XYZ file of C-alpha atoms in Angstrom:
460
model
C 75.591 -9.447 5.396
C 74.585 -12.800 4.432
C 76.208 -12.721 0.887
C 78.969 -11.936 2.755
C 79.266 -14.350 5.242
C 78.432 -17.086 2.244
C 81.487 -16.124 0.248
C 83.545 -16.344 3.521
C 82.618 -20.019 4.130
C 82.889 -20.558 0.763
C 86.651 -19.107 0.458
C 87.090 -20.989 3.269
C 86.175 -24.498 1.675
C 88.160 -23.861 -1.005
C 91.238 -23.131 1.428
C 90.726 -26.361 3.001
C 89.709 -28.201 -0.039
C 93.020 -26.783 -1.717
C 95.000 -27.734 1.405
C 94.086 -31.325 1.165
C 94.222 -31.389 -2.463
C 98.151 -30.256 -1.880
C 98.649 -32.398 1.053
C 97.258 -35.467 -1.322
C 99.657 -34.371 -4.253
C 102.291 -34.126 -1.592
C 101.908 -37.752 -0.146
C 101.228 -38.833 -3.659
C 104.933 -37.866 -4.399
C 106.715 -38.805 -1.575
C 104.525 -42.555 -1.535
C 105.818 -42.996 -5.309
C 109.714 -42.138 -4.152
C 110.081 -44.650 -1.457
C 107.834 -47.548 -3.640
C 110.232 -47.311 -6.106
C 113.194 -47.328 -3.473
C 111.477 -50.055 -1.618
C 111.492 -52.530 -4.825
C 114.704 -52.323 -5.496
C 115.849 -52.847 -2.236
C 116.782 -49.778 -1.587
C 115.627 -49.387 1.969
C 118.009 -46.529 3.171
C 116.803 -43.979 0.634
C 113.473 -45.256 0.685
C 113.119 -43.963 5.363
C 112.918 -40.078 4.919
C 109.914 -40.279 2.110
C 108.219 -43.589 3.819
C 108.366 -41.515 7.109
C 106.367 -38.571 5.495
C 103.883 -40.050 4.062
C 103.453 -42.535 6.945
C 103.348 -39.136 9.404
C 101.029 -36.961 7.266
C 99.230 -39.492 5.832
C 98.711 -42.845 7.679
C 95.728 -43.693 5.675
C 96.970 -42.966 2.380
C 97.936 -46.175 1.277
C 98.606 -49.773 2.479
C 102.486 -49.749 1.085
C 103.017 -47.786 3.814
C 102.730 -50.786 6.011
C 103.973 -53.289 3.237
C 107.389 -51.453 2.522
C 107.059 -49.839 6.424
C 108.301 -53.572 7.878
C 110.774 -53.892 5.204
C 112.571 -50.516 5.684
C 112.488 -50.732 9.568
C 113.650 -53.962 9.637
C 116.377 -53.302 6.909
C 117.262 -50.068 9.755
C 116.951 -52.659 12.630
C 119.588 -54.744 10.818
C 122.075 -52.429 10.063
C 121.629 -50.189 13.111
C 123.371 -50.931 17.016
C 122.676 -49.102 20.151
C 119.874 -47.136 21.155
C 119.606 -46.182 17.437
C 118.774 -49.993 16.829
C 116.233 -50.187 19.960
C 113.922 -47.169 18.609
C 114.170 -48.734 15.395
C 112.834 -52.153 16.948
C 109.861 -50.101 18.958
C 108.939 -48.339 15.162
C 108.305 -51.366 13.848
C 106.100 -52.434 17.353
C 104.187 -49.275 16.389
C 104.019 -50.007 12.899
C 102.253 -52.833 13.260
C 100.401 -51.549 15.849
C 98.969 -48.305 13.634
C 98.609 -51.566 10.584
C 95.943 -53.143 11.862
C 94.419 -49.694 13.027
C 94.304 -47.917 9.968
C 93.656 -51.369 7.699
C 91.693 -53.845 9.938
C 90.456 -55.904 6.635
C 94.218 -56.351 5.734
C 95.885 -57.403 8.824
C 94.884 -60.116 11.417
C 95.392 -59.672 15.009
C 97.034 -63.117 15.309
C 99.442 -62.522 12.731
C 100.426 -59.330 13.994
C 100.201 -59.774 17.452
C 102.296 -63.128 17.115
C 104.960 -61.181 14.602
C 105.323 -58.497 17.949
C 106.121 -61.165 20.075
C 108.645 -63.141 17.881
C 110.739 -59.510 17.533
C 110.562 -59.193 21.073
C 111.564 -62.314 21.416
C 114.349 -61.857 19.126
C 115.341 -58.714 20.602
C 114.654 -59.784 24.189
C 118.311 -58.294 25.664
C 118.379 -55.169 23.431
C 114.575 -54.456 24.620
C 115.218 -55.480 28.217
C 112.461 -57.521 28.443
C 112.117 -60.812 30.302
C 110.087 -64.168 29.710
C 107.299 -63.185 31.888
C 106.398 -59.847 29.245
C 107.486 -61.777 25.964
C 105.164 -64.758 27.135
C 102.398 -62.431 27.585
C 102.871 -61.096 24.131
C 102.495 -64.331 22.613
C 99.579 -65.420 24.876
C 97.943 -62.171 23.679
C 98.308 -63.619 19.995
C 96.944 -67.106 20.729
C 94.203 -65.807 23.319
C 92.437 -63.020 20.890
C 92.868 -64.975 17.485
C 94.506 -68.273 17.529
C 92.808 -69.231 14.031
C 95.406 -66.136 12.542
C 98.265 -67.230 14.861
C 99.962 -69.799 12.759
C 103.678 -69.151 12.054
C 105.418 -72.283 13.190
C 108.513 -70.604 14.274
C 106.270 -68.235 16.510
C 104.190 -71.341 17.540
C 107.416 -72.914 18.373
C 108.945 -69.803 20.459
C 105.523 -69.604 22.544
C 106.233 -73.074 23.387
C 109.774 -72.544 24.734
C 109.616 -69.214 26.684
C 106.496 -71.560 29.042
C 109.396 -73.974 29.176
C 111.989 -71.240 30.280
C 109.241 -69.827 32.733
C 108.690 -73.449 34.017
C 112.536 -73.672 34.690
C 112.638 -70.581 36.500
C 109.698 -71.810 38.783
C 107.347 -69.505 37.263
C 104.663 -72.014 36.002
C 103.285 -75.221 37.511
C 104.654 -78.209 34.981
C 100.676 -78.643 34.997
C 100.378 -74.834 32.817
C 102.957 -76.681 30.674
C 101.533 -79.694 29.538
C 98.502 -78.312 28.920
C 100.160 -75.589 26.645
C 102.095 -78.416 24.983
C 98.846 -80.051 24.273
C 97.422 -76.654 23.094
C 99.771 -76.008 20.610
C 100.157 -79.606 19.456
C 96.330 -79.797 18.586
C 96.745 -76.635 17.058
C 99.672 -78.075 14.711
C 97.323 -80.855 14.254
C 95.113 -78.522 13.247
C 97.251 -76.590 10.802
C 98.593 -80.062 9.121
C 94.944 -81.131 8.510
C 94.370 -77.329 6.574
C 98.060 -78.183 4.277
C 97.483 -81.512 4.200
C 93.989 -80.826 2.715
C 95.244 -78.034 0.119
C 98.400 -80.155 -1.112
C 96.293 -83.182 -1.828
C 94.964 -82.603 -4.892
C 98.035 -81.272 -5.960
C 99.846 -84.958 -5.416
C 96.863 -86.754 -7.122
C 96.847 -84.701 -9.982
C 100.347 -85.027 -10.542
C 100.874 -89.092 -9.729
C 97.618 -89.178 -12.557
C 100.219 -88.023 -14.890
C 98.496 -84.222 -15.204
C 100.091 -81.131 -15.680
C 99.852 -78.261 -12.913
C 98.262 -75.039 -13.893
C 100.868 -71.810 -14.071
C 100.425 -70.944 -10.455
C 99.818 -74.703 -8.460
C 103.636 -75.315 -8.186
C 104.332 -72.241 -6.395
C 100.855 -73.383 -4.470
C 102.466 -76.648 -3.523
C 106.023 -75.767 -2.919
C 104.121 -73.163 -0.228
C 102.390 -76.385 1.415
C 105.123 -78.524 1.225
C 106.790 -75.826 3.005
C 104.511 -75.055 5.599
C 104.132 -79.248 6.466
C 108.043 -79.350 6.938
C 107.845 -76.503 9.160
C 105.204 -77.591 11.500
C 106.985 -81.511 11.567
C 110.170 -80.044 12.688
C 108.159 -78.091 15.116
C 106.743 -81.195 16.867
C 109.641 -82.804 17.182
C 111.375 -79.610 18.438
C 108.914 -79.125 20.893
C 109.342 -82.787 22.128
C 112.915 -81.948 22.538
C 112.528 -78.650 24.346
C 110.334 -80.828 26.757
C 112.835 -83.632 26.915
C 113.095 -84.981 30.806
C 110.827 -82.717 32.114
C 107.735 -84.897 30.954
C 109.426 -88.546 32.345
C 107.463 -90.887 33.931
C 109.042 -90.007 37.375
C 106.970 -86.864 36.968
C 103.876 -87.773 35.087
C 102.850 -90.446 37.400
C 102.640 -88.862 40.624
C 101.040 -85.449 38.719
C 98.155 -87.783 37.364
C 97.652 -89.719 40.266
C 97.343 -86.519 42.438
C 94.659 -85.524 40.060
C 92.833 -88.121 39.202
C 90.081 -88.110 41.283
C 89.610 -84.409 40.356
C 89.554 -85.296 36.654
C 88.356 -88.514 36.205
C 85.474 -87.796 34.133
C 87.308 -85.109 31.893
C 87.470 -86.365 28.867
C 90.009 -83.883 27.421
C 92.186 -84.051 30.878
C 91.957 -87.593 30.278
C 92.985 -87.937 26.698
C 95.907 -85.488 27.179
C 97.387 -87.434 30.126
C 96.725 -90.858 28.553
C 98.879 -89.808 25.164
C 101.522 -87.892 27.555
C 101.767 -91.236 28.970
C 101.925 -93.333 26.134
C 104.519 -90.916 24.218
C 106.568 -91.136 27.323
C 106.817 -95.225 27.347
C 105.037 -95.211 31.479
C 101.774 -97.725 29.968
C 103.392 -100.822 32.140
C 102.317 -98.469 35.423
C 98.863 -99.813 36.520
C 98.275 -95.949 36.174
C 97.911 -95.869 33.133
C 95.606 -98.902 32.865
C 93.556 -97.053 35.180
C 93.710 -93.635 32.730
C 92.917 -95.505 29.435
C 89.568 -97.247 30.990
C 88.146 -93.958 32.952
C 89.008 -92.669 29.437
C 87.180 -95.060 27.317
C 84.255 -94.413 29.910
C 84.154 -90.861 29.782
C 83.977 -90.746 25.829
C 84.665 -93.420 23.918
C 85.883 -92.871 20.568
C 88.747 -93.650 17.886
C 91.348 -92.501 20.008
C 89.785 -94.972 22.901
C 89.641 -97.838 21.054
C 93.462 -97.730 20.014
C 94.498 -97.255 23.653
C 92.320 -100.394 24.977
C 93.481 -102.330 21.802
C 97.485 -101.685 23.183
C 96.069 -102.783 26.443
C 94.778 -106.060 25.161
C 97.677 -106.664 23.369
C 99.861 -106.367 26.112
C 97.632 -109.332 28.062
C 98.517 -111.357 24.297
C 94.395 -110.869 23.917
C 95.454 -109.903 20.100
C 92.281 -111.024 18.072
C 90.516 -108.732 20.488
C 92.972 -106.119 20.312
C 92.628 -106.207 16.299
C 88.853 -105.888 16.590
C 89.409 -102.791 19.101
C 91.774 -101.074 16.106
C 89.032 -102.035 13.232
C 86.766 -99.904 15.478
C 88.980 -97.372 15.808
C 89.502 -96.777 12.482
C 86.097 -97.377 11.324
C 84.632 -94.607 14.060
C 86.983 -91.462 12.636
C 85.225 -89.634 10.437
C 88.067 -86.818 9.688
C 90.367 -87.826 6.264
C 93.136 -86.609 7.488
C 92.716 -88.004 11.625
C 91.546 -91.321 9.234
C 95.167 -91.477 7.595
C 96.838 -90.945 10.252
C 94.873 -94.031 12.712
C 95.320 -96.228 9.513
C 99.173 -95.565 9.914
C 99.228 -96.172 13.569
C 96.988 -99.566 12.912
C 99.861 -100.367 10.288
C 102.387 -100.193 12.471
C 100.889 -101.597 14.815
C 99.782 -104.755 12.581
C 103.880 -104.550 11.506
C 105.322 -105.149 15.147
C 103.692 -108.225 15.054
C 104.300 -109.614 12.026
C 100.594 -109.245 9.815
C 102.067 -107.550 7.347
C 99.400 -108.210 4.706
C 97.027 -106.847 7.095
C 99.730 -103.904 7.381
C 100.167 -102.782 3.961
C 96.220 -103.184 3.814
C 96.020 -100.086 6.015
C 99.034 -98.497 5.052
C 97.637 -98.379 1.724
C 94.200 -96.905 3.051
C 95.947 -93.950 4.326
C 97.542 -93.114 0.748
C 94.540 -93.266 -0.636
C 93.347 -90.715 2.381
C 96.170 -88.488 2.682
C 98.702 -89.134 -0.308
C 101.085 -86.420 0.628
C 102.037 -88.499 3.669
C 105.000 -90.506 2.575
C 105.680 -92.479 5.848
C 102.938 -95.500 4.369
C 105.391 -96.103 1.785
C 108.884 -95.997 4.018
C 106.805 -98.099 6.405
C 105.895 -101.103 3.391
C 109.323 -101.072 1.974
C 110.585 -101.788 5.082
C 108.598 -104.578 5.326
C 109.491 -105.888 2.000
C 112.965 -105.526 2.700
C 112.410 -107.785 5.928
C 110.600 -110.245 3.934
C 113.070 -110.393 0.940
C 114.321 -113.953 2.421
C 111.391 -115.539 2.860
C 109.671 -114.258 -0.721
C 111.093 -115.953 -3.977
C 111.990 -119.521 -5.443
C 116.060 -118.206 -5.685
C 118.374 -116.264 -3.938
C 118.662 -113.687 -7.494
C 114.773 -113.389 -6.845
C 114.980 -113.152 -2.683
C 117.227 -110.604 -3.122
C 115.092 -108.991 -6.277
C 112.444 -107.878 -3.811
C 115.077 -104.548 -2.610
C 114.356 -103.634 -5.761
C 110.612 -103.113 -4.571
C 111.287 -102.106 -1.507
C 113.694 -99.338 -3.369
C 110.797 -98.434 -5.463
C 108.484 -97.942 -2.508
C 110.908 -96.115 -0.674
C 111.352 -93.384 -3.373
C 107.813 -92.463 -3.493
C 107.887 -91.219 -0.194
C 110.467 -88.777 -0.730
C 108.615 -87.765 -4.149
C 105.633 -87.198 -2.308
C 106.708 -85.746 1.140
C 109.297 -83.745 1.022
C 109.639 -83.917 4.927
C 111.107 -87.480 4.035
C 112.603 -86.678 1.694
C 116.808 -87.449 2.932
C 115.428 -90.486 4.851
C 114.140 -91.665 1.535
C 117.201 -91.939 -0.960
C 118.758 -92.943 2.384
C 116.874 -95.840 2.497
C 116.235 -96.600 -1.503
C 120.138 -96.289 -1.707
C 120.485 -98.912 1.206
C 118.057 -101.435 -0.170
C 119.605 -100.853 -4.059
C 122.829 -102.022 -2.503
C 121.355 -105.053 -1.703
C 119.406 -106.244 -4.876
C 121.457 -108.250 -7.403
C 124.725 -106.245 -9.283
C 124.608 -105.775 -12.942
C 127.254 -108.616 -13.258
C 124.724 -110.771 -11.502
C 121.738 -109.838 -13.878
C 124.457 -110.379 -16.851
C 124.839 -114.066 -15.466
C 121.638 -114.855 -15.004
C 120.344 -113.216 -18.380
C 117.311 -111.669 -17.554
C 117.813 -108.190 -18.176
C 114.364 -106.685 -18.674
C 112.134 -109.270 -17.618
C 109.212 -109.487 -14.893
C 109.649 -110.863 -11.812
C 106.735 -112.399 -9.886
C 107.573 -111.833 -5.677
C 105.192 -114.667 -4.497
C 103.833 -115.191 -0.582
C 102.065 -111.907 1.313
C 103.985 -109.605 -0.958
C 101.989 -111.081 -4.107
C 103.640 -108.123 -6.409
C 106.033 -108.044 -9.364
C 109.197 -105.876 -10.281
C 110.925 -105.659 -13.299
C 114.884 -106.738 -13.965
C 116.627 -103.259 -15.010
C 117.994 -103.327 -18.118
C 121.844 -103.497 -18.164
């Protein structure tokens, strides 16, 4: 009785041993079909095997979620109706059952914020209104905002709390303080790029030679900076008049008292302020010093030094931005304050002192190419004042040219604005006739007073 029972259980192993064994050989098959579909575009052909394997065997293999978005959103594309809807819920699912069956592969804030965008997308085929497709990217942010960093998503969450504002479904409170949210968290993301694409610029401005794989590397950074820059400025746009001064003041001087020792509360309505031009209000005097009090910083000092400056306290002022930029630790924050400080230093006419910082932040964050757009400028202003001759006033465009072109070399967010502005300030150096007549074709140029740089003739 026993020997018999042991061959039983052991037929029986081999049953379900030879079961799996065909199942394996049968999702094997069917996974090497639609692959081979799948890379040549072939989505069509590549469903009814995808769908087998993918049904049998959701485990098998992660191509089944790699090729799985491809196909259903190849189906979603060419597909109308209610055919087109269940196509659009798959690919939910898909996702869904992605990072369920390969957790160490997929990122809930990637996914989750990739569901919202279709919905999004698909927001009248799906029937869905802002309310659910806000939630959806709330869930993303929320549970893994780290992984939630596609700027067009980042961009959408941003503009569906604007819709839900307009339809009087969130306090204009809820939507500055998103704004803010998702604005540090671009800050955030530009700091990461910023940081990776770096090295990249340096080691190509040194005259080095990128390895096989860093241009690809850098044309992905570049890429991701010009993304998250328009999505500032989009995001500015989408919040337009809704963030005047007509509104801001009477918001933060309802809530001061409540938040008058909240330094973050503080610091965002103290920058919404100063974005939106409302600093002659004696609101925001009132702002920047319970500001500086609560937590004096970088960010503190700059905001008292505008304050000074507006009394025409401007040695003080200056001291105030030396502070700031001396107390920020971050590179990247660093560059950025030592661009401000130039500008700053620019509207009023130090434009030694200018350049001085300007130049700081290149040597902080040299993928930024405003610093150099911002000192040709002031070369170009200063053309008529620098040089012994009108053929050598006018020889400083041809710096200011120079200058300009870096920053569209280096940032390719500047890139248009850049041989805009080279091409303006060539017009305006001397012609080749002139350099024929004057017979120095070639030679050095020294540009004398704060400029204290040379530029050589072109050859003609």
């Amino acid at each position: 009785m026993k020997t018999r029972l042991t061959l039983i259980l052991a037929a029986l192993m081999v049953s379900v041993n030879l079961s799996f064994a065909q199942q394996d050989e049968e999702c094997m098959n069917n996974l090497q079909i639609f692959s081979e579909f799948a890379k040549k575009k072939n989505y069509n052909d590549a469903y009814q095997p995808w769908m087998a394997v993918r049904t049998k065997c959701p485990k098998f293999n992660r191509a089944i979620y790699q090729y799985g978005e491809r196909i259903l959103d190849d189906k979603i594309q060419n597909s109308n109706g209610a055919e087109k809807v269940a196509f659009i819920n798959d690919l939910l699912l898909l996702w869904d059952q992605s990072l369920e069956y390969y957790p160490q592969y997929y990122k809930k804030g990637k996914v989750y914020g990739d569901k919202a965008q279709l919905m999004y997308d698909y927001k009248k085929e799906l029937k869905l209104d802002n309310e659910t497709v806000y939630k959806a990217f709330d869930k993303a942010y929320t549970e893994d905002k780290d992984n939630f960093d596609n700027p067009k998503g980042l961009y959408t969450y941003f503009s569906v709390m604007v819709d839900l504002f307009d339809e009087k479904k969130r306090a204009v409170q809820e939507m500055f303080d998103k704004y803010d949210d998702l604005n540090d968290k671009v800050e955030t993301e530009v700091i990461k790029y910023s940081g990776l694409l770096n090295p990249l610029v340096e080691k190509e401005e040194a005259g080095k030679t990128l390895t096989d794989k860093e241009p690809s590397y850098k044309k992905s950074y570049e890429s991701y900076l010009n993304a998250y820059d328009q999505i500032s400025s989009g995001m500015e746009r989408k919040l337009g008049d809704r963030a005047n001064c007509e509104v801001l003041i009477p918001l933060y001087e309802r809530d001061f008292e409540q938040y008058k020792t909240d330094d973050v509360w503080l610091k965002r309505s103290v920058n919404r302020m100063y974005a939106k031009e409302c600093t002659d209000d004696p609101l925001y005097i009132k702002l920047v010093k319970a500001y500086d009090a609560a937590a004096p910083s970088s960010d503190t000092k700059v905001f008292v030094a505008d304050l000074l400056m507006k009394d025409g306290k401007e040695s003080e002022a200056f001291k105030y931005l030396e502070q700031a930029y001396s107390l920020e630790t971050d590179p990247i924050k660093k560059a950025n304050r030592a661009v401000k400080i130039g500008i700053t230093l620019k509207n009023k006419g130090r434009y030694a002192q200018a350049r001085t910082y300007l130049e700081n932040s290149l040597r902080l964050n040299p993928s930024n190419g405003r610093p150099h757009l911002l000192i040709a400028s002031m070369y170009a202003s200063s053309a008529n004042s620098c040089g012994d001759t009108n053929f050598n006033k006018r020889a400083v465009f041809w710096l200011a040219a120079q200058e300009a072109e870096k920053a569209g070399r280096l940032d390719p967010t500047l890139r248009g604005l850049s041989e805009q502005s080279k091409t303006s300030y060539e017009a305006k150096a001397p012609s080749k006739s002139e350099i024929f007549q004057e017979g120095n074709s070639g030679e050095t140029i020294n540009i004398s007073c704060w400029i204290g740089r040379s530029i050589k003739v072109p050859n003609v």
